[in-house]
Coordinates of C-alpha atoms and ligand atoms in Angstrom, one line a residue:
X252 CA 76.8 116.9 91.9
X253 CA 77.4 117.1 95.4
X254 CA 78.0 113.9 97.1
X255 CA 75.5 114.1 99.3
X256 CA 72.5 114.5 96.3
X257 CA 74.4 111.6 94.6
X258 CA 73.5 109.2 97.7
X259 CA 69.9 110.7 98.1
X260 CA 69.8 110.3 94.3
X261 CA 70.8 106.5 94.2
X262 CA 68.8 105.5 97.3
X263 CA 65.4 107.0 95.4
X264 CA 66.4 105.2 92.4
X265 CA 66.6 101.9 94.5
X266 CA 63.3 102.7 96.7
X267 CA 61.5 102.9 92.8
X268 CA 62.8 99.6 92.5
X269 CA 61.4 97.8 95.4
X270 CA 57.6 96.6 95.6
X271 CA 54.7 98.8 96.9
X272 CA 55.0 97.9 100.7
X273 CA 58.7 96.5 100.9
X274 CA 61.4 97.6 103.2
X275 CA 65.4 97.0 102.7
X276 CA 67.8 96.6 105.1
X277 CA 71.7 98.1 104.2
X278 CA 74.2 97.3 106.9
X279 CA 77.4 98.7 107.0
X280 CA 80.2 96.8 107.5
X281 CA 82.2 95.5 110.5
X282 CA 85.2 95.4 112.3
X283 CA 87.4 92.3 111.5
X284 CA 89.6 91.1 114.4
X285 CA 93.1 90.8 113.3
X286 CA 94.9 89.3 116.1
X287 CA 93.0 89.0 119.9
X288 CA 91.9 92.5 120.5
X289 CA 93.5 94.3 117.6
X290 CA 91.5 94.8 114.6
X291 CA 91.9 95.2 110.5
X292 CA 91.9 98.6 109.0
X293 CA 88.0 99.4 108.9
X294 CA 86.7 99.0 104.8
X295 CA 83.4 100.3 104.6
X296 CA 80.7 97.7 102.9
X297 CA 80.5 98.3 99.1
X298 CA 76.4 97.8 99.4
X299 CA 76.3 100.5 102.5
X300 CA 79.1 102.9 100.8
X301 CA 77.3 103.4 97.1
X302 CA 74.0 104.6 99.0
X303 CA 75.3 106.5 102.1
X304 CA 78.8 108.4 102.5
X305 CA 79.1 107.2 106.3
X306 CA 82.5 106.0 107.0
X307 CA 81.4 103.8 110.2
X308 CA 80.9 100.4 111.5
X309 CA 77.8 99.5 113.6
X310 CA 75.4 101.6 111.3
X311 CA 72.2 100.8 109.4
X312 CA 70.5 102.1 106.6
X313 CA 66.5 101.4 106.1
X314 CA 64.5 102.6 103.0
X315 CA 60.6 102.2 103.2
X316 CA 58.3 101.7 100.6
X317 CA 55.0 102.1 102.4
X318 CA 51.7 103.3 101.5
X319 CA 53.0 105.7 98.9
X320 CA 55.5 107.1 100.8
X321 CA 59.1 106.7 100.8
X322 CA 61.8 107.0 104.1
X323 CA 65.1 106.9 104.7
X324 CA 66.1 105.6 108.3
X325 CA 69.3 106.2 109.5
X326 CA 71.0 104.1 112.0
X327 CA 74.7 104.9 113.6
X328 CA 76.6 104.9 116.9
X329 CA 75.1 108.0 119.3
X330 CA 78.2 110.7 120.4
X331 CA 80.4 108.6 123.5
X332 CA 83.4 110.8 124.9
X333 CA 85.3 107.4 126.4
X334 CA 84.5 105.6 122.8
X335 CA 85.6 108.2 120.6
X336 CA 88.7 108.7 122.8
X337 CA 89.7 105.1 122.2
X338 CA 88.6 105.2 118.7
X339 CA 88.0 108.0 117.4
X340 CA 85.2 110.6 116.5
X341 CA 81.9 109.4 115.8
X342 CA 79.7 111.6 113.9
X343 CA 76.2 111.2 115.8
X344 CA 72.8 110.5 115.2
X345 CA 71.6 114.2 114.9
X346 CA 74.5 115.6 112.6
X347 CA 74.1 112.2 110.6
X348 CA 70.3 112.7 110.1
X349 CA 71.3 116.8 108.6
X350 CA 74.3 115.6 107.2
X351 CA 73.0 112.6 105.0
X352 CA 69.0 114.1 104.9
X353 CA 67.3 111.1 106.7
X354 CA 63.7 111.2 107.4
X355 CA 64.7 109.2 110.4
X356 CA 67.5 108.7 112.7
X357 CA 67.9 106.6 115.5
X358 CA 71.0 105.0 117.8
X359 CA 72.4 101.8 116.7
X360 CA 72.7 100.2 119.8
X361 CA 69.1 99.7 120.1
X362 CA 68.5 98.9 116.1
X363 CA 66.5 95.8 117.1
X364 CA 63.8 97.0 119.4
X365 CA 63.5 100.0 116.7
X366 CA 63.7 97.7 113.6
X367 CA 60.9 95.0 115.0
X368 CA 58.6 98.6 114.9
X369 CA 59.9 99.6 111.4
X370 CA 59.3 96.1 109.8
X371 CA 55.6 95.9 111.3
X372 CA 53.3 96.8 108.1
X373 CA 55.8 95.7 105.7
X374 CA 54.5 92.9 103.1
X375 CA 58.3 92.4 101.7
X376 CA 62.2 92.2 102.7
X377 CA 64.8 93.3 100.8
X378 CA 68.5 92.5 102.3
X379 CA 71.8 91.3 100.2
X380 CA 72.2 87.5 101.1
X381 CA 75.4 87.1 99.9
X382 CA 76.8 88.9 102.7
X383 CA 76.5 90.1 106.3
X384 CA 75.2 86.2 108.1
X385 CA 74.9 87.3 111.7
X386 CA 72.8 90.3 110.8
X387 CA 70.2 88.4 108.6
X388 CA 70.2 85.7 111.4
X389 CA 69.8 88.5 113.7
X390 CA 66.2 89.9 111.4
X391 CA 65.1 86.5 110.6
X392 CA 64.4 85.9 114.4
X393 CA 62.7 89.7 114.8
X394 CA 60.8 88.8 112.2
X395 CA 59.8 85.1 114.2
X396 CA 59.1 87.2 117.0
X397 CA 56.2 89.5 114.9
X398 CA 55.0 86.1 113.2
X399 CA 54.0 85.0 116.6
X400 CA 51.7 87.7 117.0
X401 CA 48.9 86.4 114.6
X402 CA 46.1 88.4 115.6
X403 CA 47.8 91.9 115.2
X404 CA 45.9 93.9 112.1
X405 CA 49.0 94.9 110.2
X406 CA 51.4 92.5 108.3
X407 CA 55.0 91.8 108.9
X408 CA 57.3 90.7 106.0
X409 CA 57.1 87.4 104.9
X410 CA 58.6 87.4 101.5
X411 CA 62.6 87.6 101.3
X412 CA 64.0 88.8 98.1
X413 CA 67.5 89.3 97.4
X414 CA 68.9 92.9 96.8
X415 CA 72.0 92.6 95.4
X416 CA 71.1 92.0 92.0
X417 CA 69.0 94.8 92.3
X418 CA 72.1 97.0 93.4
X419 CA 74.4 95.1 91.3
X420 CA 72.2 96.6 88.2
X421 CA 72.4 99.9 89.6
X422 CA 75.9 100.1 90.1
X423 CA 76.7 99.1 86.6
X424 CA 76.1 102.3 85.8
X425 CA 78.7 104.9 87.2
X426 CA 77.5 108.3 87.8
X427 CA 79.6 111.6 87.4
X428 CA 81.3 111.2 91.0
X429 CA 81.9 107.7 91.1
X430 CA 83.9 108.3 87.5
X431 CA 85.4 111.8 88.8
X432 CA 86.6 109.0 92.0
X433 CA 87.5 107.0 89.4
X434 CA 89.6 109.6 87.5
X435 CA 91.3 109.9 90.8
X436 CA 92.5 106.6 91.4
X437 CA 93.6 106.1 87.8
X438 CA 95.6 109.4 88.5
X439 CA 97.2 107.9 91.7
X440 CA 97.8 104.3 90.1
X441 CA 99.8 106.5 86.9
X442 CA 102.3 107.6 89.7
X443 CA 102.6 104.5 91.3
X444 CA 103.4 102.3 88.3
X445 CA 105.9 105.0 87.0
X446 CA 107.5 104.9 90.0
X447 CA 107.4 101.7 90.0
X448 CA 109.0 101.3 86.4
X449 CA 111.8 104.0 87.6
X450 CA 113.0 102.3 90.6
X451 CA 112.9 98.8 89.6
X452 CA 116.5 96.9 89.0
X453 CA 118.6 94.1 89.4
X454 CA 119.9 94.3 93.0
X455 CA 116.5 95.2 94.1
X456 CA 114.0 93.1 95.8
X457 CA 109.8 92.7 94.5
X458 CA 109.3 94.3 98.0
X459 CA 111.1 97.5 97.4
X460 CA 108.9 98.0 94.2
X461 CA 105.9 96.9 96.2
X462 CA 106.4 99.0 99.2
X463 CA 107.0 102.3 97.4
X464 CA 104.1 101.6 95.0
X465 CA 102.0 101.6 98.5
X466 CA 103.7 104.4 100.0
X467 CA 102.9 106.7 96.8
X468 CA 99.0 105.2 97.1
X469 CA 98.7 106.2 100.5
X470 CA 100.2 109.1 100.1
X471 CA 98.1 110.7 97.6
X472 CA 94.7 108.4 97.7
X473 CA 93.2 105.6 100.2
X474 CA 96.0 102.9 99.2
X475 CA 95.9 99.6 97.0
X476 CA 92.6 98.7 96.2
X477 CA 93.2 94.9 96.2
X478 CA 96.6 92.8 97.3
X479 CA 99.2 93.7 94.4
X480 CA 101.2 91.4 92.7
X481 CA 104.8 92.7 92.2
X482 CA 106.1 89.0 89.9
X483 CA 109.6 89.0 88.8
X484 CA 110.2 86.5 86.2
X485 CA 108.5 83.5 86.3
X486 CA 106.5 84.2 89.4
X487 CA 104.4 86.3 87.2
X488 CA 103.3 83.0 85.8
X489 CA 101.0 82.7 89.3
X490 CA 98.1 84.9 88.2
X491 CA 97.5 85.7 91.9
X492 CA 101.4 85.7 93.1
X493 CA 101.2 88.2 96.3
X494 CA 104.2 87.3 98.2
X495 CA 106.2 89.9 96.3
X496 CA 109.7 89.0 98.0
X497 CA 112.3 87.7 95.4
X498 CA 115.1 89.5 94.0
X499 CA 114.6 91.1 90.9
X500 CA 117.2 89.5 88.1
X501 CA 119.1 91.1 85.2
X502 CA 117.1 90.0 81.3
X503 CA 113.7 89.3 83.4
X504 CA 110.3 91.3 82.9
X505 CA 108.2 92.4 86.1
X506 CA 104.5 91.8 85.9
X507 CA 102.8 94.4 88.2
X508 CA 99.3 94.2 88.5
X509 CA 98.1 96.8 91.3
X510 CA 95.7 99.6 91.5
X511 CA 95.0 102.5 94.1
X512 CA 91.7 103.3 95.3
X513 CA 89.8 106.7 95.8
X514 CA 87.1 107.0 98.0
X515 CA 87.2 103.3 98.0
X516 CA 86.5 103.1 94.2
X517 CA 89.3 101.1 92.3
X518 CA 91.6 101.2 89.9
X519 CA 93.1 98.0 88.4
X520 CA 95.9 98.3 86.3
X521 CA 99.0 95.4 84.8
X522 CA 101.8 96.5 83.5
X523 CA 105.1 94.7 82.3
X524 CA 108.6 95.5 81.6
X525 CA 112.1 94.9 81.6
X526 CA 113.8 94.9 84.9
X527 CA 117.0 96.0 83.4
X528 CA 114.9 98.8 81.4
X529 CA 115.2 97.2 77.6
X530 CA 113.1 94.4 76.0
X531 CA 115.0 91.6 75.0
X532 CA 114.1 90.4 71.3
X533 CA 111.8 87.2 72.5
X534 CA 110.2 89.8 75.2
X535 CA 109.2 92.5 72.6
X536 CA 108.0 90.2 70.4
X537 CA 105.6 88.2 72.9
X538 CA 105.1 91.7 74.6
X539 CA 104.4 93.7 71.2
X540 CA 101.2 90.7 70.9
X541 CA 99.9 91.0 74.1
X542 CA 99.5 95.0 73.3
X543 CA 98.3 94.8 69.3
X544 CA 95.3 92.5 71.5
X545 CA 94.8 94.7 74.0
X546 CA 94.8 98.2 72.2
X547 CA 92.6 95.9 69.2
X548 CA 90.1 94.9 72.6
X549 CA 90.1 98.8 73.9
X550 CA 89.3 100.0 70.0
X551 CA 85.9 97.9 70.3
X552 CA 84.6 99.1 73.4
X553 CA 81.0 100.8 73.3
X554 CA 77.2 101.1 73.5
X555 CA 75.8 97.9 72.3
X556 CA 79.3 95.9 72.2
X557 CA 79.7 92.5 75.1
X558 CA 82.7 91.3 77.3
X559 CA 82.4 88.2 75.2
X560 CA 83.0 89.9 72.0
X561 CA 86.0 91.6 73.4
X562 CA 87.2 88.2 74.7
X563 CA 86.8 86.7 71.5
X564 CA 88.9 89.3 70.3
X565 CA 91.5 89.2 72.4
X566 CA 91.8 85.2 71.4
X567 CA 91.8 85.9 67.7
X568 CA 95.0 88.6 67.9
X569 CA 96.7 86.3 70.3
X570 CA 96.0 83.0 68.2
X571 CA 97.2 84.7 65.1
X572 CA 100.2 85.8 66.9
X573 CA 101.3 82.8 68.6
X574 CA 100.7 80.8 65.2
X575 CA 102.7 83.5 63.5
X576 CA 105.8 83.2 65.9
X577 CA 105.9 79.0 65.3
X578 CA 104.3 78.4 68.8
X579 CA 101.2 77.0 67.3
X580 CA 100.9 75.5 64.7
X581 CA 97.4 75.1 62.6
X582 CA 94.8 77.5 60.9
X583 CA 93.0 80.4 63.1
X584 CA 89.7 79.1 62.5
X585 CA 90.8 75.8 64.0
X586 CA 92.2 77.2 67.1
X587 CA 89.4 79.4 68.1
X588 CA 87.5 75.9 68.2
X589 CA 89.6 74.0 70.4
X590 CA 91.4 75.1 73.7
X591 CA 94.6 75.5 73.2
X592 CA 94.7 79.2 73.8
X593 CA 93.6 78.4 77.5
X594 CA 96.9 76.7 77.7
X595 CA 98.7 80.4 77.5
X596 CA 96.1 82.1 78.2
X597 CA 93.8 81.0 81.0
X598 CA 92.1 84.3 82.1
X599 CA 89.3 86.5 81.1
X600 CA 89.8 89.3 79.2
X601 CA 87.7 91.9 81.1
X602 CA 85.7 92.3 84.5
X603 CA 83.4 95.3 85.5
X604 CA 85.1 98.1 88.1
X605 CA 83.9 100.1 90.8
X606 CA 83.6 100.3 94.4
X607 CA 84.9 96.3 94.2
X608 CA 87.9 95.7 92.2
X609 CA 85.6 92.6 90.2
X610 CA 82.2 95.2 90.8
X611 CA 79.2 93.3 91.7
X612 CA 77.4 94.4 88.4
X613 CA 75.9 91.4 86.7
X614 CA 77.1 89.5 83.3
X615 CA 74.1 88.2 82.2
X616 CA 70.3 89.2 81.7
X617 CA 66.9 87.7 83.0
X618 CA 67.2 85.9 79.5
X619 CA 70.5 84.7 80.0
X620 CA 71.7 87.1 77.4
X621 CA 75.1 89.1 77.9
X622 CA 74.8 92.7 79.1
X623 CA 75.8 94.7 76.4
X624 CA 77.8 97.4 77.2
X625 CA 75.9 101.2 78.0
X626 CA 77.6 104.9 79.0
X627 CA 78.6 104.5 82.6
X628 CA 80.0 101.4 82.6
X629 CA 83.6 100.6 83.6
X630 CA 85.3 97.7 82.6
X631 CA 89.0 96.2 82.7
X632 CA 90.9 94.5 79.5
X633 CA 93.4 92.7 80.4
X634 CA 94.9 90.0 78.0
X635 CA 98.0 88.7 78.5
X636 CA 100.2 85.5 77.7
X637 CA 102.1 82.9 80.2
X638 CA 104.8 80.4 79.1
X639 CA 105.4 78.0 82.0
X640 CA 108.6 76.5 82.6
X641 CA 107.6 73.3 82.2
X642 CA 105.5 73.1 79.0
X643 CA 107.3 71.3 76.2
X644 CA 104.9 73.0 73.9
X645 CA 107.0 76.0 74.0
X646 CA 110.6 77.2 72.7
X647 CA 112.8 77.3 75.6
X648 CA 113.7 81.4 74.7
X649 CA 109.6 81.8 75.5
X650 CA 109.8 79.8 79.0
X651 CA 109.0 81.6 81.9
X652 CA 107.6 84.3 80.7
X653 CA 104.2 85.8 81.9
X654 CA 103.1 88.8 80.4
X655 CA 99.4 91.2 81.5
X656 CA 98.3 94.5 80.4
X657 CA 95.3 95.8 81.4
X658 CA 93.5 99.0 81.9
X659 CA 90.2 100.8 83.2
X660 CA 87.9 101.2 80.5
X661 CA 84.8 103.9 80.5
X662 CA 82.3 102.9 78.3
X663 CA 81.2 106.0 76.9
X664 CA 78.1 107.5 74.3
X665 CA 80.5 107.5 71.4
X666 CA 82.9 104.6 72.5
X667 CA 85.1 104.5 75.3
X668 CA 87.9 106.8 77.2
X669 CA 91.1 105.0 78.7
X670 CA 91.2 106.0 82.3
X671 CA 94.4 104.8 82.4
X672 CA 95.6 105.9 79.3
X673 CA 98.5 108.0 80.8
X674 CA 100.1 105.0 82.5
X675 CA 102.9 103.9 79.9
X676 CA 102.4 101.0 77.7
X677 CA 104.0 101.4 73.9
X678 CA 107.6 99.8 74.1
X679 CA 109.3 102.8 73.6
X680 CA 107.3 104.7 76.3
X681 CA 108.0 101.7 78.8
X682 CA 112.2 101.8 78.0
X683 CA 111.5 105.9 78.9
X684 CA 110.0 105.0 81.8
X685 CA 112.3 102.5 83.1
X686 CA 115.0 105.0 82.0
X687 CA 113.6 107.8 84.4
X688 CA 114.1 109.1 87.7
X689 CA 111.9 109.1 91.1
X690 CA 111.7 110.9 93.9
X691 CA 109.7 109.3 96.2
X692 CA 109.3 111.9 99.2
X693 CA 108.8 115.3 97.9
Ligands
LIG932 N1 93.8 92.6 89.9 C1 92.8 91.7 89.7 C2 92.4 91.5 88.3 O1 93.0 92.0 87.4 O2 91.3 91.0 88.0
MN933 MN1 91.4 93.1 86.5
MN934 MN1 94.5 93.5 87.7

């Protein structure tokens, strides 16, 4: 499908979702200063992005559902020689309105005098609340302007409803060019880690690993798709450790847990192995658990099946496994009662994936019941087991060892593909790995 049908596609879908007489409001997103009059690198809004491919700041999108007819209004910066000198091209209202087959386009420095004309006739609201403050503060008072003017035939909106659930729903379920993006980044992410795996030694620092593992996303996709953690030793036993500056040590594992994005759709991927290239004894074994739960967690996935089966899951292998190396002590059945599992293994097992690296999909139903999982869906699993230094519960050979693997699962009509299936996990695939060469500019 060309990308183009795909956003005309989804924005129809989400116009059939909207009450008879609504209107919703899509901003894209904005620059963030960085420092006085420098800026962050621009990251389109998720919301904006799924519906429309425009890759620019100050832009609107508008979808009317009015009297039996449905628009799409387009707003985005008009052509500026000075502007796009400074900072760069601008596509342009006209090619925009071809390009992304608008009904309507307009320029977005006038979007309120234009909006306050859209809105009129309009029972209902739709905008994301969750996000985007100064813009909603920015309609609410259009929309006290219009509710001054009482006598005027035709309503204005005076029902808010919230659209992100509504998008949320939709973007649960990938199409065939948001997996094909996601193919991509999976693709990107298997070079990455293997480089990753090839480089990393004693004598190195978490910041070489890290900055070739962003060199090789940039070079071949859009870069990380969230902060990545590069953890040697125990610092992989901060689940969000981002400073990724120690030295790397002889007989420790690395913990990397970093994903590229494609066309600003993520992957997110952990892997762990042996800075020195070979699992020592206590490492294989705790290593050899983690991956019996997550390859038994993958084997379940499919139409019909929750996340909260698969975490349950994940807690039975590793219980089993931790009662079977000493470290617990007790039956199964008693364990998966209390919480002493938590105590190793704090996390979840699995988020949804897509444009955001936790996707904005929802968990639960009107009812309260867990989604259970359908084709289209994309979701991580990611056990893993952390022994902190400090926890007399533990034998001192297990201490300070934190352990994650995790990969992008496609929920598919049969069962499930592993996206990231090619990225190395089995022991003896990881010592290969490690045991490899790189060439990093080529
Ligand atoms: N990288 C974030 C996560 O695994 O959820
Ligand atoms: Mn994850
Ligand atoms: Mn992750």
């Amino acid at each position: 499908m060309r990308e183009q049908t795909a956003f005309r596609a989804r924005q129809t879908k989400l116009l059939h979702m909207l009450k008879p007489g609504s209107i919703a409001l899509i901003p894209a997103g904005s620059l963030a200063t960085r420092s006085n009059d420098t800026e962050f690198p621009f990251r389109q809004d998720s919301q904006f992005k799924y519906l429309l491919g425009l890759e620019e700041h100050d832009a609107l999108l508008v979808l009317s559902n009015l009297d039996g007819k449905m628009r799409t209004i387009l707003f985005c910066q008009e052509k500026n020689a000075l502007a796009e000198l400074w900072s760069g091209k601008r596509i342009g209202v006209e090619r925009a309105k071809e390009l992304f087959n608008a009904d309507e386009a307009y320029p977005h420095a006038n979007w309120k005098e234009k909006l306050a004309e859209l809105l009129v006739g309009h029972k209902s609201l739709y905008m994301d609340f969750f996000s985007h403050d100064t813009f909603f503060t920015q309609v609410k008072s259009l929309l006290y302007q219009l509710s001054l003017t009482k006598k005027r035939k035709e309503p204005s909106p005076s029902e808010f409803v919230n659209l992100a659930p509504l998008l949320g729903r939709l973007r649960l379920i990938k199409d065939s060019n948001e997996i094909e993006f996601m193919k991509r980044a999976a693709e990107i992410t298997n070079r990455a880690h293997r480089g990753a795996m090839a480089l990393a030694k004693a004598g190195k620092n978490e910041k070489d690993i890290n900055a070739a593992m962003e060199y090789l996303f940039q070079r071949d996709g859009g870069g990380n798709a969230y902060e990545s953690i590069v953890a040697g030793g125990e610092n992989a036993l901060v689940l969000h450790y981002i400073e990724n500056d120690c030295a790397l040590r002889d007989g420790d594992l690395i913990l990397i847990d970093a994903g590229a994005q494609f066309n600003l759709y993520a992957s997110d991927v952990s892997r762990t192995f042996p800075v020195s290239g070979k699992f020592s004894k206590e490492q294989r074994e705790l290593y050899q658990l983690v991956l019996d739960a997550q390859k038994s967690c993958i084997q379940m996935v499919g139409p019909g099946k929750t996340l909260g089966e698969i975490h349950a899951e994940a807690g039975k292998v590793l219980l089993q496994g931790l009662i079977e190396l000493g470290i617990l002590t007790g039956t199964l059945e008693e364990h998966q009662k209390d919480d002493s599992l938590k105590r190793y293994y704090p996390h979840g097992t699995s988020h949804w994936l897509g444009l955001d690296v936790h996707d904005n999909g929802p968990y639960r139903d009107s009812k309260g019941e867990e989604i259970g999982l359908a084709p289209g869906m994309v979701l991580t699993v990611e056990p893993g087991l952390y022994f902190q230094l400090d926890d007399d519960t533990v034998p001192s050979k297990y201490k300070g060892i934190g352990i994650r693997i995790e990969d992008d699962i496609l929920v598919t009509e049969k069962g499930y593909e592993n996206l990231t299936a090619a990225i190395p996990k089995e022991i003896k695939e990881v010592e290969e790995a490690c045991a490899s060469e790189v060439t990093l500019f080529c």
